[in-house]
Amino acid sequence: GLESDEIARATDLLSYLTSKVAGLQIKTGDDGISEFQWRKHKTEIYIDEIKADEETASYINPSDIAMIKVYEPGVMVSFGSAQGGTIAIYLKNGSYGNNKKPTNHFKIDGYTGLYNIWK
């Protein structure tokens, strides 16, 4: 989202994620509620570090996304998240929205060190 417009060109976030993350699927239950599953376990979704669900994520305009971090099953991001993995979505707001061009230095509280440098 910050370095290319690939995400912005996607028709919607859910289909973009299932096309880019091997093994990630959208399953719809008998109640009509859809959820991400990875290796047959529910995948957790966080938007700007706040836990969300697939319905909330489906309303996000792909052009508003700054970055997506995918944690595969087995990586414990929060309690119980290891089995189905975790997807962290960061929107272009705050410091991401104010900058006109991409930056290689950014802060992601709770997921990485104080500053992370993309190379």
Short mmCIF file of N, CA and C in Angstrom, two decimals:
data_model
loop_
_atom_site.label_atom_id
_atom_site.label_comp_id
_atom_site.label_asym_id
_atom_site.label_seq_id
_atom_site.Cartn_x
_atom_site.Cartn_y
_atom_site.Cartn_z
N GLY A 1 0.80 -1.20 0.00
CA GLY A 1 0.00 0.00 0.00
C GLY A 1 0.83 1.26 0.00
N LEU A 2 1.99 1.23 0.67
CA LEU A 2 2.84 2.42 0.73
C LEU A 2 3.81 2.48 -0.45
N GLU A 3 4.24 1.32 -0.93
CA GLU A 3 5.28 1.30 -1.95
C GLU A 3 4.76 0.95 -3.34
N SER A 4 3.54 0.44 -3.46
CA SER A 4 2.96 0.16 -4.77
C SER A 4 1.44 0.29 -4.68
N ASP A 5 0.80 0.27 -5.84
CA ASP A 5 -0.66 0.40 -5.85
C ASP A 5 -1.35 -0.94 -6.09
N GLU A 6 -0.64 -2.04 -5.88
CA GLU A 6 -1.21 -3.37 -6.11
C GLU A 6 -2.46 -3.61 -5.27
N ILE A 7 -2.42 -3.26 -3.99
CA ILE A 7 -3.58 -3.45 -3.13
C ILE A 7 -4.72 -2.53 -3.57
N ALA A 8 -4.40 -1.29 -3.91
CA ALA A 8 -5.42 -0.32 -4.32
C ALA A 8 -6.16 -0.76 -5.58
N ARG A 9 -5.51 -1.53 -6.43
CA ARG A 9 -6.14 -1.99 -7.66
C ARG A 9 -7.05 -3.21 -7.44
N ALA A 10 -7.01 -3.80 -6.26
CA ALA A 10 -7.83 -4.98 -5.97
C ALA A 10 -9.31 -4.60 -5.91
N THR A 11 -10.16 -5.53 -6.32
CA THR A 11 -11.60 -5.25 -6.28
C THR A 11 -12.12 -5.19 -4.86
N ASP A 12 -11.62 -6.07 -4.00
CA ASP A 12 -11.97 -6.03 -2.58
C ASP A 12 -10.88 -6.70 -1.77
N LEU A 13 -10.83 -6.40 -0.50
CA LEU A 13 -9.77 -6.88 0.38
C LEU A 13 -9.81 -8.40 0.57
N LEU A 14 -10.99 -8.97 0.76
CA LEU A 14 -11.09 -10.40 1.06
C LEU A 14 -10.58 -11.25 -0.10
N SER A 15 -10.98 -10.93 -1.33
CA SER A 15 -10.50 -11.70 -2.47
C SER A 15 -9.00 -11.47 -2.70
N TYR A 16 -8.52 -10.26 -2.42
CA TYR A 16 -7.09 -9.98 -2.53
C TYR A 16 -6.29 -10.87 -1.59
N LEU A 17 -6.73 -10.95 -0.34
CA LEU A 17 -6.00 -11.76 0.64
C LEU A 17 -6.02 -13.24 0.28
N THR A 18 -7.17 -13.76 -0.13
CA THR A 18 -7.23 -15.19 -0.48
C THR A 18 -6.40 -15.50 -1.72
N SER A 19 -6.21 -14.53 -2.60
CA SER A 19 -5.38 -14.78 -3.79
C SER A 19 -3.89 -14.68 -3.48
N LYS A 20 -3.51 -13.96 -2.44
CA LYS A 20 -2.10 -13.74 -2.12
C LYS A 20 -1.56 -14.65 -1.02
N VAL A 21 -2.42 -15.17 -0.17
CA VAL A 21 -1.97 -15.99 0.97
C VAL A 21 -2.36 -17.44 0.70
N ALA A 22 -1.35 -18.26 0.45
CA ALA A 22 -1.59 -19.67 0.13
C ALA A 22 -2.27 -20.38 1.30
N GLY A 23 -3.37 -21.06 1.01
CA GLY A 23 -4.09 -21.83 2.03
C GLY A 23 -5.15 -21.06 2.78
N LEU A 24 -5.21 -19.75 2.61
CA LEU A 24 -6.23 -18.93 3.28
C LEU A 24 -7.53 -19.04 2.49
N GLN A 25 -8.62 -19.35 3.19
CA GLN A 25 -9.92 -19.52 2.54
C GLN A 25 -10.99 -18.76 3.29
N ILE A 26 -12.07 -18.43 2.56
CA ILE A 26 -13.25 -17.84 3.20
C ILE A 26 -14.29 -18.94 3.28
N LYS A 27 -14.72 -19.27 4.48
CA LYS A 27 -15.74 -20.29 4.69
C LYS A 27 -17.00 -19.61 5.19
N THR A 28 -18.14 -20.01 4.63
CA THR A 28 -19.43 -19.48 5.06
C THR A 28 -20.19 -20.57 5.79
N GLY A 29 -20.58 -20.28 7.02
CA GLY A 29 -21.30 -21.24 7.84
C GLY A 29 -22.78 -21.31 7.47
N ASP A 30 -23.49 -22.23 8.12
CA ASP A 30 -24.93 -22.38 7.89
C ASP A 30 -25.70 -21.12 8.25
N ASP A 31 -25.15 -20.32 9.15
CA ASP A 31 -25.81 -19.08 9.58
C ASP A 31 -25.55 -17.92 8.61
N GLY A 32 -24.76 -18.17 7.55
CA GLY A 32 -24.48 -17.15 6.55
C GLY A 32 -23.32 -16.25 6.90
N ILE A 33 -22.67 -16.49 8.02
CA ILE A 33 -21.54 -15.68 8.44
C ILE A 33 -20.26 -16.26 7.84
N SER A 34 -19.49 -15.40 7.18
CA SER A 34 -18.23 -15.82 6.57
C SER A 34 -17.07 -15.56 7.51
N GLU A 35 -16.04 -16.42 7.42
CA GLU A 35 -14.84 -16.22 8.21
C GLU A 35 -13.64 -16.75 7.45
N PHE A 36 -12.48 -16.15 7.73
CA PHE A 36 -11.24 -16.66 7.17
C PHE A 36 -10.84 -17.91 7.92
N GLN A 37 -10.35 -18.89 7.19
CA GLN A 37 -9.79 -20.09 7.80
C GLN A 37 -8.47 -20.40 7.11
N TRP A 38 -7.51 -20.78 7.94
CA TRP A 38 -6.21 -21.17 7.45
C TRP A 38 -5.88 -22.48 8.14
N ARG A 39 -5.62 -23.51 7.36
CA ARG A 39 -5.40 -24.86 7.88
C ARG A 39 -6.57 -25.32 8.76
N LYS A 40 -7.78 -24.99 8.30
CA LYS A 40 -9.04 -25.40 8.93
C LYS A 40 -9.28 -24.78 10.31
N HIS A 41 -8.58 -23.69 10.61
CA HIS A 41 -8.77 -22.98 11.88
C HIS A 41 -9.07 -21.51 11.58
N LYS A 42 -9.86 -20.88 12.44
CA LYS A 42 -10.24 -19.48 12.26
C LYS A 42 -9.01 -18.58 12.32
N THR A 43 -8.94 -17.67 11.37
CA THR A 43 -7.85 -16.69 11.31
C THR A 43 -8.31 -15.40 11.97
N GLU A 44 -7.46 -14.84 12.83
CA GLU A 44 -7.80 -13.58 13.48
C GLU A 44 -7.42 -12.42 12.59
N ILE A 45 -8.22 -11.36 12.65
CA ILE A 45 -7.98 -10.15 11.87
C ILE A 45 -7.87 -8.96 12.82
N TYR A 46 -6.84 -8.15 12.59
CA TYR A 46 -6.66 -6.92 13.35
C TYR A 46 -6.58 -5.76 12.36
N ILE A 47 -7.32 -4.70 12.63
CA ILE A 47 -7.27 -3.48 11.83
C ILE A 47 -6.72 -2.38 12.72
N ASP A 48 -5.57 -1.85 12.35
CA ASP A 48 -4.87 -0.86 13.17
C ASP A 48 -4.76 -1.34 14.62
N GLU A 49 -4.39 -2.62 14.78
CA GLU A 49 -4.15 -3.27 16.08
C GLU A 49 -5.40 -3.45 16.93
N ILE A 50 -6.57 -3.37 16.33
CA ILE A 50 -7.83 -3.63 17.04
C ILE A 50 -8.46 -4.85 16.40
N LYS A 51 -8.81 -5.83 17.23
CA LYS A 51 -9.38 -7.06 16.70
C LYS A 51 -10.69 -6.76 15.98
N ALA A 52 -10.85 -7.36 14.79
CA ALA A 52 -12.03 -7.13 13.97
C ALA A 52 -12.49 -8.46 13.38
N ASP A 53 -13.55 -8.40 12.59
CA ASP A 53 -14.03 -9.61 11.93
C ASP A 53 -14.01 -9.40 10.41
N GLU A 54 -14.35 -10.45 9.68
CA GLU A 54 -14.31 -10.40 8.23
C GLU A 54 -15.30 -9.38 7.66
N GLU A 55 -16.45 -9.24 8.29
CA GLU A 55 -17.44 -8.28 7.80
C GLU A 55 -16.89 -6.86 7.87
N THR A 56 -16.26 -6.52 8.97
CA THR A 56 -15.66 -5.19 9.10
C THR A 56 -14.56 -5.01 8.07
N ALA A 57 -13.73 -6.02 7.90
CA ALA A 57 -12.64 -5.94 6.92
C ALA A 57 -13.15 -5.82 5.50
N SER A 58 -14.31 -6.39 5.22
CA SER A 58 -14.85 -6.35 3.86
C SER A 58 -15.26 -4.93 3.45
N TYR A 59 -15.50 -4.04 4.42
CA TYR A 59 -15.90 -2.67 4.12
C TYR A 59 -14.71 -1.75 3.86
N ILE A 60 -13.50 -2.24 4.05
CA ILE A 60 -12.32 -1.41 3.84
C ILE A 60 -12.06 -1.25 2.35
N ASN A 61 -11.88 -0.02 1.93
CA ASN A 61 -11.52 0.26 0.56
C ASN A 61 -10.04 -0.11 0.40
N PRO A 62 -9.68 -0.98 -0.54
CA PRO A 62 -8.28 -1.38 -0.69
C PRO A 62 -7.31 -0.21 -0.88
N SER A 63 -7.75 0.89 -1.44
CA SER A 63 -6.86 2.04 -1.62
C SER A 63 -6.56 2.74 -0.29
N ASP A 64 -7.28 2.41 0.78
CA ASP A 64 -7.02 3.00 2.10
C ASP A 64 -6.02 2.19 2.92
N ILE A 65 -5.51 1.10 2.37
CA ILE A 65 -4.60 0.21 3.11
C ILE A 65 -3.16 0.63 2.91
N ALA A 66 -2.45 0.82 4.03
CA ALA A 66 -1.03 1.16 3.99
C ALA A 66 -0.18 -0.10 3.96
N MET A 67 -0.59 -1.12 4.72
CA MET A 67 0.24 -2.31 4.87
C MET A 67 -0.59 -3.46 5.40
N ILE A 68 -0.24 -4.67 4.99
CA ILE A 68 -0.85 -5.88 5.52
C ILE A 68 0.29 -6.80 5.98
N LYS A 69 0.20 -7.24 7.22
CA LYS A 69 1.17 -8.21 7.73
C LYS A 69 0.43 -9.52 7.98
N VAL A 70 0.99 -10.61 7.49
CA VAL A 70 0.38 -11.92 7.64
C VAL A 70 1.29 -12.78 8.52
N TYR A 71 0.71 -13.29 9.60
CA TYR A 71 1.43 -14.19 10.51
C TYR A 71 0.86 -15.58 10.31
N GLU A 72 1.68 -16.49 9.85
CA GLU A 72 1.21 -17.82 9.52
C GLU A 72 0.82 -18.61 10.76
N PRO A 73 0.03 -19.68 10.58
CA PRO A 73 -0.32 -20.53 11.73
C PRO A 73 0.94 -21.02 12.42
N GLY A 74 0.90 -21.01 13.72
CA GLY A 74 2.05 -21.40 14.52
C GLY A 74 2.72 -20.22 15.19
N VAL A 75 2.46 -19.01 14.70
CA VAL A 75 3.02 -17.80 15.30
C VAL A 75 1.97 -17.22 16.24
N MET A 76 2.33 -17.09 17.51
CA MET A 76 1.39 -16.61 18.52
C MET A 76 1.46 -15.09 18.59
N VAL A 77 0.45 -14.42 18.04
CA VAL A 77 0.36 -12.96 18.10
C VAL A 77 -0.50 -12.56 19.30
N SER A 78 -1.59 -13.29 19.51
CA SER A 78 -2.44 -13.06 20.67
C SER A 78 -2.89 -14.43 21.18
N PHE A 79 -3.53 -14.47 22.31
CA PHE A 79 -3.94 -15.73 22.89
C PHE A 79 -4.86 -16.49 21.94
N GLY A 80 -4.47 -17.71 21.57
CA GLY A 80 -5.28 -18.56 20.71
C GLY A 80 -5.13 -18.32 19.22
N SER A 81 -4.22 -17.42 18.83
CA SER A 81 -4.10 -17.10 17.40
C SER A 81 -3.18 -18.03 16.64
N ALA A 82 -2.44 -18.89 17.31
CA ALA A 82 -1.42 -19.70 16.65
C ALA A 82 -1.99 -20.70 15.66
N GLN A 83 -3.16 -21.25 15.89
CA GLN A 83 -3.67 -22.31 15.03
C GLN A 83 -4.10 -21.83 13.66
N GLY A 84 -4.75 -20.69 13.57
CA GLY A 84 -5.27 -20.21 12.30
C GLY A 84 -4.56 -19.01 11.75
N GLY A 85 -3.49 -18.58 12.36
CA GLY A 85 -2.75 -17.42 11.89
C GLY A 85 -3.45 -16.11 12.20
N THR A 86 -2.80 -15.03 11.84
CA THR A 86 -3.31 -13.68 12.10
C THR A 86 -3.01 -12.78 10.91
N ILE A 87 -3.94 -11.91 10.59
CA ILE A 87 -3.74 -10.91 9.55
C ILE A 87 -3.88 -9.53 10.20
N ALA A 88 -2.83 -8.73 10.09
CA ALA A 88 -2.84 -7.37 10.65
C ALA A 88 -2.89 -6.38 9.49
N ILE A 89 -3.93 -5.54 9.48
CA ILE A 89 -4.15 -4.57 8.41
C ILE A 89 -3.95 -3.17 8.99
N TYR A 90 -3.11 -2.38 8.32
CA TYR A 90 -2.87 -1.01 8.76
C TYR A 90 -3.38 -0.06 7.68
N LEU A 91 -4.18 0.91 8.10
CA LEU A 91 -4.79 1.85 7.16
C LEU A 91 -3.94 3.10 6.99
N LYS A 92 -4.17 3.79 5.87
CA LYS A 92 -3.47 5.04 5.59
C LYS A 92 -4.13 6.17 6.37
N ASN A 93 -3.84 6.24 7.64
CA ASN A 93 -4.33 7.33 8.46
C ASN A 93 -3.19 7.78 9.35
N GLY A 94 -3.35 8.87 10.02
CA GLY A 94 -2.26 9.36 10.86
C GLY A 94 -1.03 9.64 10.02
N SER A 95 0.12 9.11 10.45
CA SER A 95 1.37 9.38 9.73
C SER A 95 1.38 8.75 8.35
N TYR A 96 0.65 7.65 8.14
CA TYR A 96 0.58 7.05 6.80
C TYR A 96 -0.20 7.94 5.84
N GLY A 97 -1.25 8.55 6.30
CA GLY A 97 -2.10 9.36 5.45
C GLY A 97 -1.53 10.74 5.15
N ASN A 98 -0.68 11.26 6.03
CA ASN A 98 -0.14 12.60 5.84
C ASN A 98 1.00 12.65 4.85
N ASN A 99 1.69 11.53 4.67
CA ASN A 99 2.84 11.51 3.77
C ASN A 99 2.38 11.28 2.34
N LYS A 100 2.90 12.07 1.43
CA LYS A 100 2.54 11.94 0.02
C LYS A 100 3.33 10.82 -0.65
N LYS A 101 4.51 10.50 -0.14
CA LYS A 101 5.29 9.44 -0.76
C LYS A 101 5.67 8.40 0.30
N PRO A 102 6.00 7.19 -0.12
CA PRO A 102 6.30 6.12 0.82
C PRO A 102 7.51 6.43 1.68
N THR A 103 7.50 5.89 2.84
CA THR A 103 8.63 6.02 3.76
C THR A 103 9.11 4.63 4.14
N ASN A 104 10.39 4.51 4.41
CA ASN A 104 10.94 3.21 4.78
C ASN A 104 11.05 3.03 6.28
N HIS A 105 10.67 4.03 7.05
CA HIS A 105 10.72 3.94 8.50
C HIS A 105 9.31 4.13 9.05
N PHE A 106 8.88 3.20 9.88
CA PHE A 106 7.56 3.31 10.46
C PHE A 106 7.52 2.57 11.78
N LYS A 107 6.57 2.91 12.61
CA LYS A 107 6.40 2.34 13.93
C LYS A 107 5.12 1.52 13.95
N ILE A 108 5.21 0.29 14.44
CA ILE A 108 4.04 -0.57 14.56
C ILE A 108 4.01 -1.07 16.00
N ASP A 109 3.23 -0.43 16.83
CA ASP A 109 3.15 -0.81 18.23
C ASP A 109 2.59 -2.21 18.38
N GLY A 110 3.22 -3.01 19.23
CA GLY A 110 2.67 -4.30 19.58
C GLY A 110 3.03 -5.44 18.65
N TYR A 111 3.58 -5.16 17.48
CA TYR A 111 3.89 -6.24 16.55
C TYR A 111 5.37 -6.36 16.21
N THR A 112 6.09 -5.27 16.15
CA THR A 112 7.50 -5.31 15.84
C THR A 112 8.23 -4.41 16.81
N GLY A 113 9.53 -4.31 16.60
CA GLY A 113 10.31 -3.43 17.45
C GLY A 113 9.88 -1.99 17.29
N LEU A 114 10.52 -1.10 18.03
CA LEU A 114 10.11 0.30 18.02
C LEU A 114 10.11 0.86 16.60
N TYR A 115 11.13 0.59 15.85
CA TYR A 115 11.18 1.02 14.44
C TYR A 115 11.58 -0.16 13.58
N ASN A 116 10.93 -0.27 12.47
CA ASN A 116 11.19 -1.35 11.53
C ASN A 116 11.63 -0.72 10.21
N ILE A 117 12.64 -1.27 9.59
CA ILE A 117 13.15 -0.72 8.34
C ILE A 117 12.93 -1.74 7.24
N TRP A 118 12.20 -1.35 6.21
CA TRP A 118 11.97 -2.23 5.05
C TRP A 118 13.13 -2.06 4.10
N LYS A 119 13.59 -3.16 3.60
CA LYS A 119 14.71 -3.11 2.62
C LYS A 119 14.29 -3.80 1.37
#
